[in-house]
Amino acid sequence: VFSLALADENKNPFGVLHAIPPLIQLLHSGTPRARQDAAMALYHLSLYQSNKSKLVKLGAVPILLDLAESHDKPDLASRSLLILINIAAVPEGRASILELNGIVRLVRLLAIQASREAADIPEAAAVLLLLSQGNMRFKSIALKAGAQELLMALADDGASRAREKALALLAILKESSAGQGGEDSMLPSHYFRRNMGRADGMNSSAF
């Protein structure tokens, strides 16, 4: 099942043939090796557009968020974040993550990753960038969660990919409530549009 899911021609048939539910179950409660394999298979399946919605409907998002916060399983946490990036590319995926207090949880995760100089900081930030799309409450929730100070630190001291995502998120947080750049913008609007374009409509590609 795992190796078959990696082939591009199988991504849609696997979704149609109901292979996703057992993979989600393995991800949730399988052996350590089975969970890693299930995460890799689900990642590749999540690259196919229709499977993103299937993952949401079949209850993958709560499991993935919990695993992303698993500090004792860094590899599984990183793979879960990559799947969440793909899921957050569709409206129902963003809605599901938001319903689970996703903004606060991801800001908290970002803070923990930053304190450990973890390699998957850009992935958590990429999910946050996607969650900001069309979300009028993103700014207030993220600010209350302490995102601004954290992102400013990453923008100053983070690695290049983390710094890029941090600057894009700061641009969102600094936008005026009227949605215009003006004096409240930390960065010019063309920078914001360029960096958002890298998260919008793109799949993660770490495998």
GROMACS .gro file of C-alpha atoms in nm:
model
  207
    1VAL     CA    1   0.000   0.000   0.000
    2PHE     CA    2   0.274   0.244   0.098
    3SER     CA    3   0.484   0.198  -0.215
    4LEU     CA    4   0.182   0.201  -0.446
    5ALA     CA    5   0.067   0.533  -0.300
    6LEU     CA    6   0.392   0.697  -0.412
    7ALA     CA    7   0.316   0.657  -0.783
    8ASP     CA    8   0.147   0.958  -0.942
    9GLU     CA    9  -0.094   0.743  -1.139
   10ASN     CA   10  -0.221   0.584  -0.818
   11LYS     CA   11  -0.293   0.898  -0.614
   12ASN     CA   12  -0.649   0.943  -0.739
   13PRO     CA   13  -0.739   0.568  -0.758
   14PHE     CA   14  -0.618   0.521  -0.401
   15GLY     CA   15  -0.846   0.799  -0.286
   16VAL     CA   16  -1.138   0.652  -0.476
   17LEU     CA   17  -1.068   0.296  -0.358
   18HIS     CA   18  -1.088   0.392   0.010
   19ALA     CA   19  -0.722   0.337   0.093
   20ILE     CA   20  -0.705   0.659   0.294
   21PRO     CA   21  -0.904   0.548   0.606
   22PRO     CA   22  -0.674   0.255   0.696
   23LEU     CA   23  -0.371   0.477   0.644
   24ILE     CA   24  -0.519   0.735   0.882
   25GLN     CA   25  -0.583   0.459   1.135
   26LEU     CA   26  -0.224   0.340   1.106
   27LEU     CA   27  -0.101   0.697   1.147
   28HIS     CA   28  -0.306   0.727   1.464
   29SER     CA   29  -0.232   0.396   1.634
   30GLY     CA   30   0.010   0.186   1.433
   31THR     CA   31   0.358   0.074   1.524
   32PRO     CA   32   0.630   0.341   1.501
   33ARG     CA   33   0.744   0.210   1.160
   34ALA     CA   34   0.386   0.178   1.033
   35ARG     CA   35   0.309   0.535   1.140
   36GLN     CA   36   0.612   0.668   0.954
   37ASP     CA   37   0.514   0.473   0.642
   38ALA     CA   38   0.152   0.584   0.670
   39ALA     CA   39   0.261   0.948   0.702
   40MET     CA   40   0.473   0.920   0.388
   41ALA     CA   41   0.189   0.754   0.194
   42LEU     CA   42  -0.064   1.012   0.310
   43TYR     CA   43   0.172   1.293   0.218
   44HIS     CA   44   0.197   1.170  -0.139
   45LEU     CA   45  -0.178   1.113  -0.157
   46SER     CA   46  -0.237   1.466  -0.027
   47LEU     CA   47  -0.061   1.603  -0.332
   48TYR     CA   48  -0.368   1.509  -0.536
   49GLN     CA   49  -0.632   1.781  -0.516
   50SER     CA   50  -0.940   1.568  -0.444
   51ASN     CA   51  -0.760   1.373  -0.171
   52LYS     CA   52  -0.709   1.689   0.033
   53SER     CA   53  -1.084   1.712   0.094
   54LYS     CA   54  -1.105   1.338   0.161
   55LEU     CA   55  -0.844   1.369   0.434
   56VAL     CA   56  -1.048   1.642   0.600
   57LYS     CA   57  -1.375   1.449   0.579
   58LEU     CA   58  -1.215   1.133   0.713
   59GLY     CA   59  -1.085   1.307   1.027
   60ALA     CA   60  -0.714   1.330   0.952
   61VAL     CA   61  -0.668   1.691   1.067
   62PRO     CA   62  -0.701   1.637   1.447
   63ILE     CA   63  -0.456   1.347   1.428
   64LEU     CA   64  -0.209   1.546   1.220
   65LEU     CA   65  -0.222   1.848   1.451
   66ASP     CA   66  -0.164   1.628   1.755
   67LEU     CA   67   0.131   1.459   1.585
   68ALA     CA   68   0.276   1.793   1.478
   69GLU     CA   69   0.293   1.881   1.847
   70SER     CA   70   0.466   1.552   1.939
   71HIS     CA   71   0.805   1.665   2.063
   72ASP     CA   72   0.919   1.305   2.116
   73LYS     CA   73   0.850   1.209   1.753
   74PRO     CA   74   1.027   1.480   1.548
   75ASP     CA   75   1.027   1.292   1.216
   76LEU     CA   76   0.657   1.211   1.241
   77ALA     CA   77   0.582   1.568   1.352
   78SER     CA   78   0.766   1.709   1.051
   79ARG     CA   79   0.583   1.480   0.809
   80SER     CA   80   0.251   1.570   0.967
   81LEU     CA   81   0.323   1.939   0.910
   82LEU     CA   82   0.396   1.872   0.544
   83ILE     CA   83   0.059   1.699   0.505
   84LEU     CA   84  -0.110   1.991   0.684
   85ILE     CA   85   0.045   2.233   0.433
   86ASN     CA   86  -0.122   2.043   0.151
   87ILE     CA   87  -0.455   2.018   0.335
   88ALA     CA   88  -0.450   2.389   0.423
   89ALA     CA   89  -0.435   2.469   0.051
   90VAL     CA   90  -0.810   2.399   0.024
   91PRO     CA   91  -1.085   2.597   0.204
   92GLU     CA   92  -1.227   2.300   0.394
   93GLY     CA   93  -0.880   2.212   0.514
   94ARG     CA   94  -0.823   2.561   0.651
   95ALA     CA   95  -1.165   2.557   0.816
   96SER     CA   96  -1.093   2.226   0.988
   97ILE     CA   97  -0.757   2.345   1.121
   98LEU     CA   98  -0.910   2.672   1.243
   99GLU     CA   99  -1.189   2.487   1.426
  100LEU     CA  100  -0.922   2.306   1.626
  101ASN     CA  101  -0.765   2.631   1.749
  102GLY     CA  102  -0.501   2.583   1.485
  103ILE     CA  103  -0.361   2.936   1.484
  104VAL     CA  104  -0.280   2.936   1.855
  105ARG     CA  105  -0.147   2.581   1.845
  106LEU     CA  106   0.079   2.651   1.549
  107VAL     CA  107   0.213   2.974   1.701
  108ARG     CA  108   0.290   2.778   2.018
  109LEU     CA  109   0.457   2.507   1.811
  110LEU     CA  110   0.656   2.769   1.623
  111ALA     CA  111   0.783   2.909   1.953
  112ILE     CA  112   0.895   2.564   2.070
  113GLN     CA  113   1.063   2.494   1.738
  114ALA     CA  114   1.241   2.829   1.746
  115SER     CA  115   1.373   2.763   2.096
  116ARG     CA  116   1.517   2.435   1.972
  117GLU     CA  117   1.630   2.573   1.635
  118ALA     CA  118   1.428   2.297   1.470
  119ALA     CA  119   1.453   2.237   1.097
  120ASP     CA  120   1.076   2.239   1.039
  121ILE     CA  121   1.011   2.599   1.143
  122PRO     CA  122   0.928   2.696   0.781
  123GLU     CA  123   0.662   2.423   0.761
  124ALA     CA  124   0.472   2.548   1.066
  125ALA     CA  125   0.498   2.904   0.935
  126ALA     CA  126   0.375   2.792   0.593
  127VAL     CA  127   0.058   2.648   0.748
  128LEU     CA  128   0.001   2.978   0.929
  129LEU     CA  129   0.042   3.168   0.603
  130LEU     CA  130  -0.224   2.954   0.442
  131LEU     CA  131  -0.457   2.995   0.740
  132SER     CA  132  -0.436   3.372   0.702
  133GLN     CA  133  -0.604   3.365   0.362
  134GLY     CA  134  -0.945   3.528   0.375
  135ASN     CA  135  -0.950   3.505   0.754
  136MET     CA  136  -1.051   3.834   0.915
  137ARG     CA  137  -0.971   3.702   1.264
  138PHE     CA  138  -0.623   3.571   1.186
  139LYS     CA  139  -0.445   3.891   1.284
  140SER     CA  140  -0.613   3.931   1.624
  141ILE     CA  141  -0.579   3.563   1.718
  142ALA     CA  142  -0.214   3.547   1.614
  143LEU     CA  143  -0.127   3.868   1.798
  144LYS     CA  144  -0.295   3.748   2.118
  145ALA     CA  145  -0.098   3.424   2.088
  146GLY     CA  146   0.227   3.622   2.090
  147ALA     CA  147   0.314   3.570   1.724
  148GLN     CA  148   0.456   3.916   1.656
  149GLU     CA  149   0.748   3.901   1.900
  150LEU     CA  150   0.829   3.547   1.793
  151LEU     CA  151   0.822   3.631   1.423
  152MET     CA  152   1.036   3.940   1.473
  153ALA     CA  153   1.299   3.724   1.641
  154LEU     CA  154   1.286   3.473   1.354
  155ALA     CA  155   1.309   3.754   1.100
  156ASP     CA  156   1.627   3.875   1.270
  157ASP     CA  157   1.798   3.548   1.354
  158GLY     CA  158   1.625   3.264   1.170
  159ALA     CA  159   1.759   3.061   0.879
  160SER     CA  160   1.677   3.190   0.532
  161ARG     CA  161   1.355   2.992   0.475
  162ALA     CA  162   1.229   3.062   0.826
  163ARG     CA  163   1.316   3.431   0.789
  164GLU     CA  164   1.126   3.455   0.462
  165LYS     CA  165   0.809   3.303   0.609
  166ALA     CA  166   0.842   3.516   0.925
  167LEU     CA  167   0.863   3.836   0.720
  168ALA     CA  168   0.558   3.738   0.517
  169LEU     CA  169   0.359   3.671   0.836
  170LEU     CA  170   0.476   3.998   0.989
  171ALA     CA  171   0.350   4.178   0.682
  172ILE     CA  172   0.005   4.032   0.747
  173LEU     CA  173   0.010   4.125   1.115
  174LYS     CA  174   0.120   4.479   1.033
  175GLU     CA  175  -0.150   4.544   0.778
  176SER     CA  176  -0.398   4.815   0.874
  177SER     CA  177  -0.743   4.703   0.979
  178ALA     CA  178  -0.876   4.865   0.663
  179GLY     CA  179  -0.667   4.627   0.455
  180GLN     CA  180  -0.441   4.898   0.318
  181GLY     CA  181  -0.065   4.912   0.351
  182GLY     CA  182  -0.006   5.271   0.454
  183GLU     CA  183   0.203   5.343   0.758
  184ASP     CA  184   0.099   5.027   0.934
  185SER     CA  185   0.276   4.801   0.683
  186MET     CA  186   0.618   4.673   0.782
  187LEU     CA  187   0.693   4.562   0.424
  188PRO     CA  188   0.588   4.685   0.080
  189SER     CA  189   0.283   4.516  -0.067
  190HIS     CA  190   0.478   4.355  -0.353
  191TYR     CA  191   0.689   4.164  -0.099
  192PHE     CA  192   0.378   4.035   0.072
  193ARG     CA  193   0.219   3.921  -0.254
  194ARG     CA  194   0.538   3.747  -0.367
  195ASN     CA  195   0.577   3.547  -0.047
  196MET     CA  196   0.210   3.459  -0.018
  197GLY     CA  197   0.229   3.324  -0.371
  198ARG     CA  198   0.477   3.064  -0.258
  199ALA     CA  199   0.233   2.921  -0.005
  200ASP     CA  200  -0.089   2.967  -0.199
  201GLY     CA  201  -0.174   2.689  -0.437
  202MET     CA  202   0.153   2.505  -0.389
  203ASN     CA  203   0.217   2.165  -0.241
  204SER     CA  204   0.492   2.090   0.005
  205SER     CA  205   0.776   1.900  -0.155
  206ALA     CA  206   1.007   1.770   0.116
  207PHE     CA  207   0.982   1.399   0.042
   0.00000   0.00000   0.00000
